[in-house]
PDB file of C-alpha atoms in Angstrom:
ATOM      1  CA  MET A  98      27.875   1.883 -25.077  1.00  0.00           C
ATOM      2  CA  VAL A  99      30.239   3.604 -27.490  1.00  0.00           C
ATOM      3  CA  ARG A 100      29.066   7.108 -28.373  1.00  0.00           C
ATOM      4  CA  GLU A 101      28.837   8.333 -31.935  1.00  0.00           C
ATOM      5  CA  ARG A 102      31.594  10.657 -33.047  1.00  0.00           C
ATOM      6  CA  ALA A 103      30.659  14.304 -32.575  1.00  0.00           C
ATOM      7  CA  THR A 104      29.910  16.225 -35.753  1.00  0.00           C
ATOM      8  CA  ALA A 105      29.220  19.542 -33.989  1.00  0.00           C
ATOM      9  CA  LEU A 106      30.980  21.466 -31.257  1.00  0.00           C
ATOM     10  CA  LEU A 107      29.349  23.794 -28.738  1.00  0.00           C
ATOM     11  CA  VAL A 108      31.824  25.913 -26.772  1.00  0.00           C
ATOM     12  CA  GLY A 109      31.304  28.160 -23.798  1.00  0.00           C
ATOM     13  CA  PHE A 110      32.283  31.803 -24.087  1.00  0.00           C
ATOM     14  CA  ASP A 111      33.400  33.201 -20.733  1.00  0.00           C
ATOM     15  CA  GLY A 112      36.105  31.019 -19.264  1.00  0.00           C
ATOM     16  CA  VAL A 113      36.697  29.131 -22.509  1.00  0.00           C
ATOM     17  CA  LEU A 114      36.860  31.258 -25.667  1.00  0.00           C
ATOM     18  CA  ARG A 115      36.945  34.572 -23.780  1.00  0.00           C
ATOM     19  CA  ARG A 116      39.246  35.276 -20.841  1.00  0.00           C
ATOM     20  CA  TRP A 117      38.918  38.067 -18.301  1.00  0.00           C
ATOM     21  CA  ASP A 118      41.898  39.702 -16.600  1.00  0.00           C
ATOM     22  CA  PRO A 119      40.864  40.156 -12.932  1.00  0.00           C
ATOM     23  CA  ALA A 120      43.381  42.970 -12.576  1.00  0.00           C
ATOM     24  CA  VAL A 121      41.098  45.279 -14.586  1.00  0.00           C
ATOM     25  CA  ALA A 122      38.241  45.176 -12.079  1.00  0.00           C
ATOM     26  CA  ALA A 123      40.719  45.310  -9.202  1.00  0.00           C
ATOM     27  CA  ASP A 124      42.262  48.493 -10.599  1.00  0.00           C
ATOM     28  CA  VAL A 125      38.842  50.139 -10.977  1.00  0.00           C
ATOM     29  CA  GLU A 126      37.859  49.200  -7.433  1.00  0.00           C
ATOM     30  CA  ARG A 127      41.135  50.499  -6.049  1.00  0.00           C
ATOM     31  CA  GLU A 128      40.855  53.759  -7.996  1.00  0.00           C
ATOM     32  CA  HIS A 129      37.343  54.396  -6.681  1.00  0.00           C
ATOM     33  CA  GLY A 130      38.010  53.303  -3.107  1.00  0.00           C
ATOM     34  CA  LEU A 131      35.831  50.209  -3.329  1.00  0.00           C
ATOM     35  CA  SER A 132      36.304  46.925  -1.522  1.00  0.00           C
ATOM     36  CA  ALA A 133      37.995  44.209  -3.557  1.00  0.00           C
ATOM     37  CA  GLY A 134      35.600  42.136  -5.637  1.00  0.00           C
ATOM     38  CA  VAL A 135      32.521  44.251  -4.942  1.00  0.00           C
ATOM     39  CA  LEU A 136      31.690  44.967  -8.601  1.00  0.00           C
ATOM     40  CA  GLY A 137      31.501  41.309  -9.504  1.00  0.00           C
ATOM     41  CA  GLU A 138      29.714  40.407  -6.278  1.00  0.00           C
ATOM     42  CA  ILE A 139      26.921  42.895  -6.938  1.00  0.00           C
ATOM     43  CA  ALA A 140      26.615  42.090 -10.644  1.00  0.00           C
ATOM     44  CA  MET A 141      26.463  38.331 -10.056  1.00  0.00           C
ATOM     45  CA  GLN A 142      23.749  38.376  -7.403  1.00  0.00           C
ATOM     46  CA  TRP A 143      21.299  35.896  -8.894  1.00  0.00           C
ATOM     47  CA  GLY A 144      18.220  38.069  -8.525  1.00  0.00           C
ATOM     48  CA  ARG A 145      20.021  40.753 -10.511  1.00  0.00           C
ATOM     49  CA  LEU A 146      21.749  38.421 -12.994  1.00  0.00           C
ATOM     50  CA  GLN A 147      19.004  35.972 -13.973  1.00  0.00           C
ATOM     51  CA  PRO A 148      16.717  38.527 -15.667  1.00  0.00           C
ATOM     52  CA  VAL A 149      19.490  39.844 -17.930  1.00  0.00           C
ATOM     53  CA  LEU A 150      20.612  36.331 -18.892  1.00  0.00           C
ATOM     54  CA  THR A 151      17.087  35.478 -20.032  1.00  0.00           C
ATOM     55  CA  GLY A 152      16.501  38.685 -21.969  1.00  0.00           C
ATOM     56  CA  GLN A 153      14.026  40.206 -19.529  1.00  0.00           C
ATOM     57  CA  VAL A 154      16.177  43.297 -19.003  1.00  0.00           C
ATOM     58  CA  SER A 155      18.956  44.865 -21.065  1.00  0.00           C
ATOM     59  CA  HIS A 156      22.656  44.852 -20.280  1.00  0.00           C
ATOM     60  CA  ALA A 157      22.430  48.631 -19.798  1.00  0.00           C
ATOM     61  CA  ASP A 158      19.629  48.269 -17.243  1.00  0.00           C
ATOM     62  CA  TRP A 159      21.594  45.557 -15.455  1.00  0.00           C
ATOM     63  CA  MET A 160      24.586  47.873 -15.113  1.00  0.00           C
ATOM     64  CA  THR A 161      22.337  50.707 -13.925  1.00  0.00           C
ATOM     65  CA  SER A 162      21.101  48.417 -11.165  1.00  0.00           C
ATOM     66  CA  VAL A 163      24.711  47.599 -10.238  1.00  0.00           C
ATOM     67  CA  ALA A 164      25.529  51.314 -10.002  1.00  0.00           C
ATOM     68  CA  ASP A 165      22.425  51.912  -7.885  1.00  0.00           C
ATOM     69  CA  ALA A 166      23.427  49.135  -5.506  1.00  0.00           C
ATOM     70  CA  LEU A 167      26.976  50.507  -5.339  1.00  0.00           C
ATOM     71  CA  THR A 168      25.930  54.084  -4.577  1.00  0.00           C
ATOM     72  CA  PRO A 169      25.531  53.735  -0.773  1.00  0.00           C
ATOM     73  CA  SER A 170      29.066  52.410  -0.350  1.00  0.00           C
ATOM     74  CA  ILE A 171      30.653  54.924  -2.724  1.00  0.00           C
ATOM     75  CA  GLY A 172      28.612  57.855  -1.424  1.00  0.00           C
ATOM     76  CA  ASP A 173      27.698  59.447  -4.759  1.00  0.00           C
ATOM     77  CA  ALA A 174      25.495  58.190  -7.610  1.00  0.00           C
ATOM     78  CA  GLY A 175      27.609  59.869 -10.285  1.00  0.00           C
ATOM     79  CA  ARG A 176      30.800  58.304  -9.006  1.00  0.00           C
ATOM     80  CA  ALA A 177      29.102  54.898  -8.811  1.00  0.00           C
ATOM     81  CA  ARG A 178      27.982  55.173 -12.440  1.00  0.00           C
ATOM     82  CA  ALA A 179      31.482  56.264 -13.477  1.00  0.00           C
ATOM     83  CA  ALA A 180      33.067  53.289 -11.725  1.00  0.00           C
ATOM     84  CA  VAL A 181      30.689  50.825 -13.388  1.00  0.00           C
ATOM     85  CA  ALA A 182      31.178  52.434 -16.801  1.00  0.00           C
ATOM     86  CA  GLN A 183      34.967  52.271 -16.436  1.00  0.00           C
ATOM     87  CA  TRP A 184      34.737  48.597 -15.425  1.00  0.00           C
ATOM     88  CA  GLN A 185      32.492  47.762 -18.373  1.00  0.00           C
ATOM     89  CA  ARG A 186      34.748  49.292 -21.012  1.00  0.00           C
ATOM     90  CA  TYR A 187      36.954  46.204 -20.771  1.00  0.00           C
ATOM     91  CA  ARG A 188      35.294  43.376 -22.738  1.00  0.00           C
ATOM     92  CA  GLY A 189      37.788  40.585 -22.152  1.00  0.00           C
ATOM     93  CA  GLU A 190      40.246  38.884 -24.473  1.00  0.00           C
ATOM     94  CA  VAL A 191      40.059  35.962 -26.893  1.00  0.00           C
ATOM     95  CA  ASP A 192      42.020  32.852 -25.967  1.00  0.00           C
ATOM     96  CA  PRO A 193      44.101  32.372 -29.150  1.00  0.00           C
ATOM     97  CA  GLU A 194      44.566  28.640 -28.623  1.00  0.00           C
ATOM     98  CA  VAL A 195      40.843  28.036 -28.293  1.00  0.00           C
ATOM     99  CA  LEU A 196      40.175  30.174 -31.357  1.00  0.00           C
ATOM    100  CA  MET A 197      42.656  28.093 -33.327  1.00  0.00           C
ATOM    101  CA  PHE A 198      40.857  24.944 -32.179  1.00  0.00           C
ATOM    102  CA  VAL A 199      37.543  26.403 -33.352  1.00  0.00           C
ATOM    103  CA  ARG A 200      39.039  27.237 -36.731  1.00  0.00           C
ATOM    104  CA  GLU A 201      40.507  23.738 -37.079  1.00  0.00           C
ATOM    105  CA  ALA A 202      37.166  22.149 -36.260  1.00  0.00           C
ATOM    106  CA  ARG A 203      35.299  24.255 -38.813  1.00  0.00           C
ATOM    107  CA  ALA A 204      37.938  23.549 -41.454  1.00  0.00           C
ATOM    108  CA  ALA A 205      37.354  19.838 -40.821  1.00  0.00           C
ATOM    109  CA  GLY A 206      33.627  20.249 -41.508  1.00  0.00           C
ATOM    110  CA  ILE A 207      32.471  20.342 -37.895  1.00  0.00           C
ATOM    111  CA  ARG A 208      29.772  22.899 -37.129  1.00  0.00           C
ATOM    112  CA  VAL A 209      30.793  25.122 -34.210  1.00  0.00           C
ATOM    113  CA  GLY A 210      28.383  26.996 -32.005  1.00  0.00           C
ATOM    114  CA  LEU A 211      28.957  29.399 -29.141  1.00  0.00           C
ATOM    115  CA  GLY A 212      26.883  28.288 -26.158  1.00  0.00           C
ATOM    116  CA  THR A 213      26.721  31.077 -23.635  1.00  0.00           C
ATOM    117  CA  ASN A 214      24.705  32.635 -20.851  1.00  0.00           C
ATOM    118  CA  ALA A 215      25.004  36.224 -22.017  1.00  0.00           C
ATOM    119  CA  THR A 216      23.164  39.509 -22.448  1.00  0.00           C
ATOM    120  CA  ASP A 217      21.958  41.627 -25.338  1.00  0.00           C
ATOM    121  CA  LEU A 218      25.495  43.020 -25.557  1.00  0.00           C
ATOM    122  CA  LEU A 219      26.840  39.710 -26.903  1.00  0.00           C
ATOM    123  CA  ASP A 220      26.750  40.603 -30.604  1.00  0.00           C
ATOM    124  CA  ALA A 221      28.643  43.834 -29.936  1.00  0.00           C
ATOM    125  CA  ASP A 222      31.204  41.929 -27.854  1.00  0.00           C
ATOM    126  CA  LEU A 223      31.722  39.360 -30.609  1.00  0.00           C
ATOM    127  CA  ALA A 224      32.247  42.153 -33.128  1.00  0.00           C
ATOM    128  CA  ALA A 225      34.671  44.011 -30.859  1.00  0.00           C
ATOM    129  CA  LEU A 226      36.676  40.827 -30.311  1.00  0.00           C
ATOM    130  CA  GLY A 227      36.746  39.956 -34.021  1.00  0.00           C
ATOM    131  CA  LEU A 228      34.675  36.792 -33.565  1.00  0.00           C
ATOM    132  CA  THR A 229      31.616  37.541 -35.675  1.00  0.00           C
ATOM    133  CA  ASP A 230      32.702  35.318 -38.567  1.00  0.00           C
ATOM    134  CA  GLU A 231      34.459  32.665 -36.482  1.00  0.00           C
ATOM    135  CA  LEU A 232      31.356  30.679 -35.491  1.00  0.00           C
ATOM    136  CA  ASP A 233      28.564  28.915 -37.347  1.00  0.00           C
ATOM    137  CA  VAL A 234      25.884  29.705 -34.771  1.00  0.00           C
ATOM    138  CA  VAL A 235      25.572  31.714 -31.557  1.00  0.00           C
ATOM    139  CA  VAL A 236      23.215  30.425 -28.873  1.00  0.00           C
ATOM    140  CA  ASN A 237      22.702  33.292 -26.443  1.00  0.00           C
ATOM    141  CA  SER A 238      20.561  32.656 -23.377  1.00  0.00           C
ATOM    142  CA  ALA A 239      19.214  36.207 -23.575  1.00  0.00           C
ATOM    143  CA  THR A 240      17.836  35.427 -27.036  1.00  0.00           C
ATOM    144  CA  VAL A 241      16.681  31.882 -26.274  1.00  0.00           C
ATOM    145  CA  GLY A 242      14.948  33.070 -23.087  1.00  0.00           C
ATOM    146  CA  VAL A 243      16.406  30.299 -20.934  1.00  0.00           C
ATOM    147  CA  HIS A 244      19.937  29.767 -19.626  1.00  0.00           C
ATOM    148  CA  LYS A 245      22.341  26.896 -19.143  1.00  0.00           C
ATOM    149  CA  PRO A 246      21.984  24.333 -17.608  1.00  0.00           C
ATOM    150  CA  ALA A 247      18.268  24.083 -18.437  1.00  0.00           C
ATOM    151  CA  PRO A 248      17.398  21.259 -20.878  1.00  0.00           C
ATOM    152  CA  GLU A 249      15.495  23.739 -23.039  1.00  0.00           C
ATOM    153  CA  TYR A 250      18.708  25.660 -23.590  1.00  0.00           C
ATOM    154  CA  PHE A 251      20.518  22.616 -24.930  1.00  0.00           C
ATOM    155  CA  GLU A 252      17.509  21.669 -27.069  1.00  0.00           C
ATOM    156  CA  ALA A 253      17.710  25.123 -28.644  1.00  0.00           C
ATOM    157  CA  ALA A 254      21.475  24.793 -29.127  1.00  0.00           C
ATOM    158  CA  CYS A 255      21.204  21.430 -30.892  1.00  0.00           C
ATOM    159  CA  ALA A 256      18.420  22.785 -33.082  1.00  0.00           C
ATOM    160  CA  ALA A 257      20.572  25.769 -34.034  1.00  0.00           C
ATOM    161  CA  LEU A 258      23.452  23.436 -34.866  1.00  0.00           C
ATOM    162  CA  ARG A 259      21.053  21.198 -36.829  1.00  0.00           C
ATOM    163  CA  THR A 260      22.651  18.250 -35.037  1.00  0.00           C
ATOM    164  CA  PRO A 261      21.135  15.651 -32.676  1.00  0.00           C
ATOM    165  CA  PRO A 262      22.366  15.868 -29.067  1.00  0.00           C
ATOM    166  CA  SER A 263      24.256  12.569 -29.357  1.00  0.00           C
ATOM    167  CA  ARG A 264      26.499  14.099 -32.015  1.00  0.00           C
ATOM    168  CA  VAL A 265      27.272  17.366 -30.181  1.00  0.00           C
ATOM    169  CA  LEU A 266      30.354  17.854 -27.994  1.00  0.00           C
ATOM    170  CA  PHE A 267      29.895  20.624 -25.429  1.00  0.00           C
ATOM    171  CA  VAL A 268      32.894  22.285 -23.757  1.00  0.00           C
ATOM    172  CA  ASP A 269      32.362  24.542 -20.736  1.00  0.00           C
ATOM    173  CA  ASP A 270      34.130  25.584 -17.539  1.00  0.00           C
ATOM    174  CA  GLU A 271      31.154  25.192 -15.177  1.00  0.00           C
ATOM    175  CA  ASP A 272      30.215  21.874 -13.602  1.00  0.00           C
ATOM    176  CA  ARG A 273      26.482  22.648 -13.577  1.00  0.00           C
ATOM    177  CA  ALA A 274      26.484  23.348 -17.303  1.00  0.00           C
ATOM    178  CA  ILE A 275      28.376  20.121 -17.978  1.00  0.00           C
ATOM    179  CA  SER A 276      25.875  18.122 -15.912  1.00  0.00           C
ATOM    180  CA  GLY A 277      22.953  19.799 -17.661  1.00  0.00           C
ATOM    181  CA  ALA A 278      24.367  19.063 -21.093  1.00  0.00           C
ATOM    182  CA  ARG A 279      24.926  15.410 -20.272  1.00  0.00           C
ATOM    183  CA  ALA A 280      21.379  15.115 -18.928  1.00  0.00           C
ATOM    184  CA  ALA A 281      20.172  16.559 -22.244  1.00  0.00           C
ATOM    185  CA  GLY A 282      22.055  13.861 -24.159  1.00  0.00           C
ATOM    186  CA  LEU A 283      25.147  15.765 -25.281  1.00  0.00           C
ATOM    187  CA  SER A 284      28.734  14.697 -24.763  1.00  0.00           C
ATOM    188  CA  ALA A 285      30.288  17.253 -22.431  1.00  0.00           C
ATOM    189  CA  TYR A 286      33.816  18.046 -21.320  1.00  0.00           C
ATOM    190  CA  ARG A 287      34.753  20.213 -18.334  1.00  0.00           C
ATOM    191  CA  TRP A 288      37.264  22.803 -19.559  1.00  0.00           C
ATOM    192  CA  ASN A 289      40.357  23.343 -17.431  1.00  0.00           C
ATOM    193  CA  GLY A 290      42.589  25.184 -19.889  1.00  0.00           C
ATOM    194  CA  PRO A 291      44.445  24.856 -23.193  1.00  0.00           C
ATOM    195  CA  ALA A 292      46.110  21.636 -22.052  1.00  0.00           C
ATOM    196  CA  ASP A 293      42.720  20.003 -22.682  1.00  0.00           C
ATOM    197  CA  LEU A 294      42.891  20.727 -26.408  1.00  0.00           C
ATOM    198  CA  ARG A 295      44.864  17.585 -27.225  1.00  0.00           C
ATOM    199  CA  TYR A 296      42.077  15.425 -25.800  1.00  0.00           C
ATOM    200  CA  LEU A 297      39.362  17.454 -27.522  1.00  0.00           C
ATOM    201  CA  ARG A 298      41.085  17.261 -30.900  1.00  0.00           C
ATOM    202  CA  ALA A 299      41.311  13.492 -30.513  1.00  0.00           C
ATOM    203  CA  ALA A 300      37.650  13.275 -29.495  1.00  0.00           C
ATOM    204  CA  LEU A 301      36.525  15.150 -32.595  1.00  0.00           C
ATOM    205  CA  ALA A 302      38.780  13.098 -34.825  1.00  0.00           C
ATOM    206  CA  GLY A 303      37.066   9.960 -33.583  1.00  0.00           C
TER     207      GLY A 303
END
């Protein structure tokens, strides 16, 4: 069956529109005598991460819990908090090629939404990165109360885009999110990098 041409685009944030330089965390860990990768490992523990992604706790409380978990290995609560605060000052960078793609899509009349598992810091991040006016809608898991790849998340995203799932193209860098979107009836493309933009432009052009 031939799918209908997409009239709305839903793009992931981290790993698609926003890039993170791993050297930043590595420098913080080295400066504070921490093992490589420990900040991300602690922060991404699912029992710690899931509540902040669904809006049950704030980003600030999440980072406090990371500092608390880091304290035994660093030996001092104040130093642990300082390391986490230094790490968090870096808020990533916009991928200019993806941003151009978003702008092209909107100029062509395609509604563009940001589909992200994020925290209550998302609006501040978008403002800091100059993205506030670059998107038609923002679908933040912390606001929706459920995260990708749950079907309820994609239902909320399509409702925000005012577009049926069959007419939404979702672009993300995580296989589970892609599978969840397809199960919810969206077209979905696994992002590998800017080389994918030629295909995506063609897909939106029909």
